[in-house]
Structure formats: C-alpha cells, structure tokens
C-alpha cells in the first residue's frame, strides 16, 4: 500500500498552503501585509486552531528578522491576560520547491478565536464594551511590563469569541521600548498623534491611544478619527482634542511639526459627553484620559486598569507579571543565511510535530 503523504497542498485566495495532513478544512479568516490566517481542524484531536502563514519569511533580512521577532514574542507569553497563546511553529521545505532546501514555508499555530472586532457589527452594550476594554488593557499591561510596544492595535488585531473573550493578535510590528521607532506603524485611524509625524520618541502610551480609539468606536458604532490621509488624520484628531498650547508644542522635536501646529486653526476641545451620549460618566472619564494629545499625560495600562470603570471586573489573577523580553537580537544585523541557520533549530523540532 502506498504511504500517505505527510503534507497536503491547497491554494486559498491565491496563497498556497502546504501543511501536515492532520490539518484539514482550511478556511481563510484573515490577511495582512505580512501573513494570512486560516482556521483549520486537527483531524487527530478534533481541535480547531488558527494557522498564520508568514509571507516570504526568508525573502530578505528584514522579513526574516520580523518573522523571528514575532515568533519570540509569541513564545514569551502565556495564553491568558488578553494575549493570544502559541501552540507550535512549523517550518519546512516548500513542496513546490522541494529540491531547493533554502526555500521554506513558515507557519504559526495558535488557538482559534471565533472572529475579530472589525467583524462585530451593531452597537455593543456598555457591559460588553467594559469587559472587552478591560481585557485589552490586561493584555497591554502584560506586554508593556515585558518591555514591548504593540504598535498596531486595531479591531482586526483583536480576536473575540462567543463568550466575549478577547485576545490581542499580530505582533509583526511590535518592538521593545528601547528600540528605534519609525512613524510607519499603526493603521492610520488608530495611530497616536505623536507617531503620525514622528514628532518625538514615543512610548507605550501609543497603544493606550489606540485602545481609546477602539473603545470610542465600540460605543458609537463608527470610527472616531477616519482620516483620508495622514495630514487629514491629524486634523480629525485636533477637531476632537483641540489644538494644544505652547508648552506641548515646545516638546516637539521636529521644526516642521512645530510650524504646522502653530499654523493650525483654533479647534476647541469637544465635550466628550456630547460626543458619546450613550456612554456612562465613568466611560467618558476613561476615554478623556486615554485620548489626550500629549502621550506623557495618558495613563499606562496598569494605571488605566485602576480606573473606577473596572471596579466590578478587576481581578489580580487577570494580570500576571511576565518575564522580561530579551531584545538582544532586535537590533542585530545578520545575513539572510544567518537568519536561516537560526531557524534550522525549529525545523528539527518540526520533525517530531510531523509524526505526532
């Protein structure tokens, strides 16, 4: 009898998936610049999981470094506190190019979540908004205390299930807090103002701004700052937060940013109780604290969790302390061959996964 092949090959939305045969019923549930995600069923365990295929992880040194960083960030976290867990890492020669040992497919296997916030339609009740924001902040507290900034929080990167359980996804753009930052990060509508024009060295509170934008969207059922481009995005923000005073402008590093701010029309800060008529007084107070133009004035995730808005939810077991993230490789300059050699250790681990 002919032996059953170890892998199956299937094309889904112009992406070729080559995975162990135990993974069946592949269905694409997400796609981004750096990878695609499918839900699958493990035929042996009957468990449903999510698999992320990394796009061309060894196309260049930059792509290899990004894939290596995301894997390390996934491995350092527990499957709790609002952050998605990690099951295993699969990497092996691409079936289509089996004679070329340097061409590999790389996949991250993670717990399956029912959907993400970008697909949740309709206005959410305040208790659901409260619970979802609480979980976001628990997850952020965990990664921030490990020394990591997510940098790409948006509804599509927040997985939820039928029980309103939330997990933060996609750490492809995450960085350590000491790393050199760039302005090309968070999706524009959820991007903190200090990031838009690279005004200053930004901190973990860029993620808090994103949480404020997402919370506002859940309350009102529509995007709060829907800029057409990055300059219009800044204008939309100023129309809500108001134009800052001289003290804040002096903190800006860029002369161009200072000049831009000084020449803006006078926008007064909007009344948040008018902007969010359905929200409670505590929800409005929290929003006002998170959506502050000056990142230095925003609360940390840990401080935000102490807000009275979460008095009925707060539980110390939801917020364990992480191990510090080792960022020694984040600024490494390695050749593509060196990144491949680092990955080879994980290919050895896969040998056991194939026969499991």
Short mmCIF file of C-alpha atoms in Angstrom, two decimals:
data_model
loop_
_atom_site.label_atom_id
_atom_site.label_comp_id
_atom_site.label_asym_id
_atom_site.label_seq_id
_atom_site.Cartn_x
_atom_site.Cartn_y
_atom_site.Cartn_z
CA UNK A 1 0.00 0.00 0.00
CA UNK A 2 1.30 3.46 -0.91
CA UNK A 3 2.29 5.55 2.12
CA UNK A 4 0.08 8.54 2.83
CA UNK A 5 1.95 11.82 2.20
CA UNK A 6 3.00 13.87 5.23
CA UNK A 7 1.70 17.12 3.75
CA UNK A 8 -1.28 18.33 1.76
CA UNK A 9 -1.25 21.25 -0.68
CA UNK A 10 -4.15 23.67 -1.21
CA UNK A 11 -4.48 27.10 -2.80
CA UNK A 12 -6.72 29.56 -0.95
CA UNK A 13 -7.25 33.09 -2.32
CA UNK A 14 -4.03 32.95 -4.36
CA UNK A 15 -1.96 31.73 -1.39
CA UNK A 16 -0.57 28.18 -1.45
CA UNK A 17 -0.88 26.36 1.88
CA UNK A 18 1.26 23.24 2.46
CA UNK A 19 0.57 21.81 5.90
CA UNK A 20 0.69 18.43 7.67
CA UNK A 21 -2.20 16.22 6.52
CA UNK A 22 -3.66 16.17 10.04
CA UNK A 23 -4.77 19.79 9.46
CA UNK A 24 -8.00 19.71 7.44
CA UNK A 25 -10.84 22.06 6.39
CA UNK A 26 -8.70 25.15 5.83
CA UNK A 27 -10.67 28.41 5.66
CA UNK A 28 -9.10 31.85 5.36
CA UNK A 29 -10.17 34.14 8.20
CA UNK A 30 -7.68 36.98 7.84
CA UNK A 31 -4.96 38.51 5.70
CA UNK A 32 -2.42 41.29 6.10
CA UNK A 33 0.85 42.67 4.75
CA UNK A 34 2.97 40.05 6.49
CA UNK A 35 0.82 36.94 6.53
CA UNK A 36 -2.50 35.17 6.01
CA UNK A 37 -4.52 33.25 8.62
CA UNK A 38 -6.69 30.16 8.18
CA UNK A 39 -8.87 28.27 10.61
CA UNK A 40 -8.20 24.51 10.46
CA UNK A 41 -9.21 21.36 12.29
CA UNK A 42 -6.67 18.93 13.72
CA UNK A 43 -8.08 15.63 12.44
CA UNK A 44 -6.36 13.67 15.23
CA UNK A 45 -7.50 15.76 18.20
CA UNK A 46 -10.66 17.27 16.59
CA UNK A 47 -9.44 20.64 17.92
CA UNK A 48 -9.95 23.78 15.85
CA UNK A 49 -6.88 26.02 15.62
CA UNK A 50 -5.69 29.06 13.67
CA UNK A 51 -2.61 28.91 11.46
CA UNK A 52 -0.80 32.02 10.25
CA UNK A 53 1.36 31.62 7.15
CA UNK A 54 4.19 34.14 7.15
CA UNK A 55 4.61 35.76 3.75
CA UNK A 56 8.08 35.12 2.32
CA UNK A 57 9.89 34.95 5.69
CA UNK A 58 13.28 34.46 4.03
CA UNK A 59 12.87 36.87 1.13
CA UNK A 60 15.17 39.38 2.81
CA UNK A 61 16.99 40.11 6.07
CA UNK A 62 14.16 42.47 7.12
CA UNK A 63 11.45 39.83 6.53
CA UNK A 64 13.49 37.17 8.36
CA UNK A 65 14.09 39.47 11.33
CA UNK A 66 10.38 40.33 11.55
CA UNK A 67 9.37 36.65 11.48
CA UNK A 68 11.99 35.77 14.12
CA UNK A 69 10.82 38.63 16.38
CA UNK A 70 7.14 37.69 16.13
CA UNK A 71 7.91 34.07 16.99
CA UNK A 72 9.95 35.06 20.04
CA UNK A 73 7.20 37.40 21.23
CA UNK A 74 4.62 34.62 20.86
CA UNK A 75 6.79 32.16 22.78
CA UNK A 76 7.33 34.50 25.75
CA UNK A 77 3.62 34.81 26.56
CA UNK A 78 1.13 32.65 28.36
CA UNK A 79 -2.30 32.02 26.84
CA UNK A 80 -4.03 34.35 29.28
CA UNK A 81 -4.35 38.01 30.24
CA UNK A 82 -5.83 39.13 26.93
CA UNK A 83 -2.95 37.96 24.72
CA UNK A 84 -3.20 35.15 22.18
CA UNK A 85 -1.30 32.00 23.05
CA UNK A 86 1.09 29.91 21.00
CA UNK A 87 0.87 26.20 20.18
CA UNK A 88 3.77 25.46 17.83
CA UNK A 89 5.88 26.74 14.95
CA UNK A 90 6.02 24.87 11.65
CA UNK A 91 8.76 25.38 9.08
CA UNK A 92 9.77 23.02 6.31
CA UNK A 93 10.83 22.95 2.64
CA UNK A 94 8.11 24.15 0.29
CA UNK A 95 6.65 21.12 -1.52
CA UNK A 96 6.60 23.06 -4.79
CA UNK A 97 10.35 23.68 -4.49
CA UNK A 98 11.41 20.53 -2.64
CA UNK A 99 14.73 20.39 -4.49
CA UNK A 100 15.69 23.85 -3.19
CA UNK A 101 16.45 23.42 0.51
CA UNK A 102 16.70 27.17 1.15
CA UNK A 103 13.04 27.89 0.30
CA UNK A 104 10.78 27.33 3.31
CA UNK A 105 7.19 27.72 4.36
CA UNK A 106 6.76 29.06 7.89
CA UNK A 107 3.54 28.83 9.90
CA UNK A 108 2.49 29.85 13.41
CA UNK A 109 -0.15 27.60 15.02
CA UNK A 110 -2.31 29.39 17.60
CA UNK A 111 -5.60 28.88 19.46
CA UNK A 112 -8.65 29.58 17.33
CA UNK A 113 -10.88 32.54 18.15
CA UNK A 114 -14.34 32.91 16.62
CA UNK A 115 -13.91 36.34 14.97
CA UNK A 116 -12.30 39.75 15.44
CA UNK A 117 -13.67 43.12 16.49
CA UNK A 118 -13.62 44.50 12.94
CA UNK A 119 -16.36 41.99 12.04
CA UNK A 120 -18.56 42.72 15.07
CA UNK A 121 -21.50 44.81 13.85
CA UNK A 122 -24.02 46.91 15.75
CA UNK A 123 -23.76 48.89 18.97
CA UNK A 124 -22.38 46.97 21.93
CA UNK A 125 -23.88 47.20 25.41
CA UNK A 126 -21.79 49.03 27.99
CA UNK A 127 -21.03 45.88 29.98
CA UNK A 128 -19.57 44.25 26.84
CA UNK A 129 -17.52 47.36 26.00
CA UNK A 130 -16.30 47.44 29.58
CA UNK A 131 -15.27 43.75 29.52
CA UNK A 132 -13.54 43.99 26.13
CA UNK A 133 -11.57 47.13 27.05
CA UNK A 134 -10.60 45.54 30.37
CA UNK A 135 -9.12 42.55 28.52
CA UNK A 136 -7.26 44.82 26.07
CA UNK A 137 -5.66 46.66 28.97
CA UNK A 138 -4.79 43.42 30.80
CA UNK A 139 -3.03 42.21 27.66
CA UNK A 140 -1.23 45.53 27.20
CA UNK A 141 -0.15 45.61 30.83
CA UNK A 142 1.44 42.18 30.30
CA UNK A 143 3.39 43.06 27.17
CA UNK A 144 4.26 46.59 28.36
CA UNK A 145 5.72 45.24 31.61
CA UNK A 146 7.79 42.87 29.46
CA UNK A 147 9.16 45.98 27.71
CA UNK A 148 7.18 45.67 24.46
CA UNK A 149 5.06 48.16 22.49
CA UNK A 150 2.49 46.50 20.20
CA UNK A 151 2.28 49.46 17.74
CA UNK A 152 -0.56 48.05 15.62
CA UNK A 153 -3.64 47.79 17.81
CA UNK A 154 -6.81 47.91 15.74
CA UNK A 155 -10.13 45.99 15.68
CA UNK A 156 -8.76 43.48 13.16
CA UNK A 157 -5.95 42.55 15.57
CA UNK A 158 -8.32 41.84 18.46
CA UNK A 159 -9.80 38.35 18.34
CA UNK A 160 -13.03 37.58 20.20
CA UNK A 161 -15.17 34.51 20.76
CA UNK A 162 -18.84 33.95 21.53
CA UNK A 163 -18.21 34.43 25.26
CA UNK A 164 -16.78 37.91 24.66
CA UNK A 165 -13.28 36.66 25.48
CA UNK A 166 -10.65 38.83 23.77
CA UNK A 167 -7.06 38.18 22.71
CA UNK A 168 -4.53 40.58 21.19
CA UNK A 169 -3.12 39.27 17.89
CA UNK A 170 -0.36 40.03 15.37
CA UNK A 171 2.96 41.08 16.82
CA UNK A 172 4.66 41.60 13.46
CA UNK A 173 5.21 45.32 14.16
CA UNK A 174 5.89 45.05 17.91
CA UNK A 175 9.17 46.44 19.26
CA UNK A 176 10.99 46.67 22.55
CA UNK A 177 10.59 50.05 24.26
CA UNK A 178 14.28 50.82 23.77
CA UNK A 179 14.29 50.14 20.03
CA UNK A 180 14.48 52.89 17.44
CA UNK A 181 10.96 53.71 16.27
CA UNK A 182 9.52 54.85 12.97
CA UNK A 183 6.27 56.59 12.08
CA UNK A 184 5.07 53.83 9.74
CA UNK A 185 3.28 51.66 12.25
CA UNK A 186 -0.31 51.56 13.48
CA UNK A 187 -3.10 51.61 10.90
CA UNK A 188 -3.85 55.31 10.37
CA UNK A 189 -7.26 55.55 12.05
CA UNK A 190 -5.86 54.19 15.34
CA UNK A 191 -2.48 55.90 15.19
CA UNK A 192 -1.43 58.17 18.05
CA UNK A 193 -0.77 61.81 17.03
CA UNK A 194 2.87 61.70 18.16
CA UNK A 195 3.51 58.87 15.70
CA UNK A 196 1.93 60.48 12.65
CA UNK A 197 4.70 62.99 12.04
CA UNK A 198 7.43 61.31 14.08
CA UNK A 199 7.26 64.23 16.49
CA UNK A 200 9.20 62.71 19.37
CA UNK A 201 10.47 59.46 20.84
CA UNK A 202 7.18 57.79 21.62
CA UNK A 203 6.35 55.40 24.43
CA UNK A 204 3.98 52.58 25.33
CA UNK A 205 1.10 55.06 25.60
CA UNK A 206 0.76 54.97 21.79
CA UNK A 207 -1.06 51.68 22.46
CA UNK A 208 -3.30 53.42 25.02
CA UNK A 209 -4.35 55.94 22.35
CA UNK A 210 -5.32 53.02 20.10
CA UNK A 211 -7.40 51.49 22.92
CA UNK A 212 -9.21 54.83 23.31
CA UNK A 213 -9.99 54.93 19.58
CA UNK A 214 -11.29 51.33 19.64
CA UNK A 215 -13.38 51.94 22.78
CA UNK A 216 -14.92 55.05 21.19
CA UNK A 217 -15.75 53.03 18.07
CA UNK A 218 -17.46 50.31 20.10
CA UNK A 219 -19.56 52.88 21.97
CA UNK A 220 -20.70 54.92 18.95
CA UNK A 221 -20.61 52.16 16.33
CA UNK A 222 -18.36 54.12 13.97
CA UNK A 223 -14.71 55.09 13.58
CA UNK A 224 -13.81 58.15 15.64
CA UNK A 225 -10.91 59.51 13.55
CA UNK A 226 -11.41 58.49 9.92
CA UNK A 227 -8.71 60.50 8.16
CA UNK A 228 -8.30 60.28 4.39
CA UNK A 229 -4.51 60.61 4.67
CA UNK A 230 -2.05 61.21 7.49
CA UNK A 231 -2.48 65.01 7.44
CA UNK A 232 -6.26 64.75 7.41
CA UNK A 233 -5.95 62.20 10.21
CA UNK A 234 -4.17 64.78 12.34
CA UNK A 235 -6.83 67.38 11.54
CA UNK A 236 -9.62 64.99 12.55
CA UNK A 237 -7.83 64.37 15.86
CA UNK A 238 -7.37 68.10 16.57
CA UNK A 239 -11.07 68.75 15.95
CA UNK A 240 -11.80 66.48 18.92
CA UNK A 241 -8.84 67.02 21.26
CA UNK A 242 -8.38 70.70 20.49
CA UNK A 243 -5.14 72.35 19.38
CA UNK A 244 -2.53 72.16 22.16
CA UNK A 245 -0.85 75.12 23.82
CA UNK A 246 2.72 76.41 23.61
CA UNK A 247 4.01 74.08 26.32
CA UNK A 248 3.22 70.98 24.29
CA UNK A 249 4.46 72.47 21.01
CA UNK A 250 7.85 73.18 22.63
CA UNK A 251 8.22 69.46 23.38
CA UNK A 252 8.15 68.58 19.67
CA UNK A 253 11.49 67.59 18.15
CA UNK A 254 10.67 68.49 14.56
CA UNK A 255 10.76 72.18 13.45
CA UNK A 256 8.29 71.27 10.70
CA UNK A 257 5.87 69.79 13.26
CA UNK A 258 6.17 72.90 15.45
CA UNK A 259 5.45 75.14 12.48
CA UNK A 260 2.49 73.00 11.42
CA UNK A 261 0.95 73.07 14.90
CA UNK A 262 1.37 76.83 15.28
CA UNK A 263 -0.44 77.46 11.98
CA UNK A 264 -3.45 75.25 12.68
CA UNK A 265 -6.87 76.90 13.05
CA UNK A 266 -8.10 77.14 16.62
CA UNK A 267 -10.04 73.96 17.40
CA UNK A 268 -11.52 73.86 20.94
CA UNK A 269 -11.65 70.50 22.71
CA UNK A 270 -15.03 68.81 22.19
CA UNK A 271 -17.29 67.88 25.07
CA UNK A 272 -16.98 64.08 25.30
CA UNK A 273 -20.41 63.73 26.94
CA UNK A 274 -21.89 65.23 23.74
CA UNK A 275 -19.60 63.15 21.54
CA UNK A 276 -20.58 59.91 23.35
CA UNK A 277 -24.19 60.41 24.51
CA UNK A 278 -24.73 56.68 25.17
CA UNK A 279 -21.69 56.30 27.44
CA UNK A 280 -21.69 56.40 31.24
CA UNK A 281 -19.85 59.13 33.14
CA UNK A 282 -17.07 56.69 34.09
CA UNK A 283 -16.64 55.53 30.48
CA UNK A 284 -16.37 59.15 29.31
CA UNK A 285 -13.82 59.93 32.02
CA UNK A 286 -11.66 56.98 30.95
CA UNK A 287 -11.92 57.98 27.28
CA UNK A 288 -10.88 61.54 28.09
CA UNK A 289 -7.80 60.25 29.90
CA UNK A 290 -6.76 57.88 27.06
CA UNK A 291 -7.44 60.29 24.18
CA UNK A 292 -5.10 63.04 25.36
CA UNK A 293 -2.92 64.62 22.70
CA UNK A 294 0.22 64.55 24.86
CA UNK A 295 1.31 60.92 25.24
CA UNK A 296 3.09 61.78 28.51
CA UNK A 297 -0.28 62.66 30.03
CA UNK A 298 -2.02 59.39 29.12
CA UNK A 299 -2.25 56.65 31.76
CA UNK A 300 -0.23 53.47 31.46
CA UNK A 301 -2.18 50.24 31.01
CA UNK A 302 -1.60 49.48 34.68
CA UNK A 303 -2.98 52.86 35.79
CA UNK A 304 -5.93 52.62 33.39
CA UNK A 305 -6.91 49.29 34.97
CA UNK A 306 -7.21 51.08 38.32
CA UNK A 307 -9.93 53.35 36.93
CA UNK A 308 -13.36 53.02 38.66
CA UNK A 309 -14.83 51.93 35.30
CA UNK A 310 -13.34 48.47 36.00
CA UNK A 311 -14.26 48.15 39.70
CA UNK A 312 -16.66 45.27 39.07
CA UNK A 313 -14.17 43.34 36.90
CA UNK A 314 -10.75 43.83 38.47
CA UNK A 315 -9.02 40.59 39.49
CA UNK A 316 -5.26 40.31 40.26
CA UNK A 317 -5.19 36.87 38.60
CA UNK A 318 -6.03 38.55 35.28
CA UNK A 319 -2.75 40.47 35.38
CA UNK A 320 0.27 38.19 35.98
CA UNK A 321 3.75 39.64 35.64
CA UNK A 322 5.68 38.47 32.57
CA UNK A 323 9.30 37.53 32.15
CA UNK A 324 11.29 40.38 30.60
CA UNK A 325 11.61 40.24 26.83
CA UNK A 326 15.16 39.63 25.62
CA UNK A 327 15.66 42.24 22.88
CA UNK A 328 19.33 41.45 22.27
CA UNK A 329 18.53 40.27 18.73
CA UNK A 330 16.14 43.09 17.83
CA UNK A 331 18.91 45.35 16.59
CA UNK A 332 21.09 42.55 15.24
CA UNK A 333 22.41 42.84 11.71
CA UNK A 334 22.52 39.32 10.35
CA UNK A 335 22.77 37.99 6.83
CA UNK A 336 19.90 36.01 5.33
CA UNK A 337 21.93 32.80 5.69
CA UNK A 338 22.50 33.53 9.39
CA UNK A 339 18.74 34.04 9.93
CA UNK A 340 18.11 30.73 8.15
CA UNK A 341 20.62 28.95 10.39
CA UNK A 342 18.84 30.33 13.48
CA UNK A 343 15.60 28.96 12.07
CA UNK A 344 17.09 25.49 11.48
CA UNK A 345 16.75 24.60 15.18
CA UNK A 346 12.99 24.97 14.83
CA UNK A 347 12.96 22.75 11.76
CA UNK A 348 14.45 20.00 13.95
CA UNK A 349 11.56 20.46 16.36
CA UNK A 350 9.11 20.05 13.46
CA UNK A 351 10.37 16.51 12.80
CA UNK A 352 8.57 15.44 15.97
CA UNK A 353 5.50 17.50 15.04
CA UNK A 354 5.15 15.69 11.69
CA UNK A 355 4.80 12.30 13.32
CA UNK A 356 2.67 13.45 16.27
#
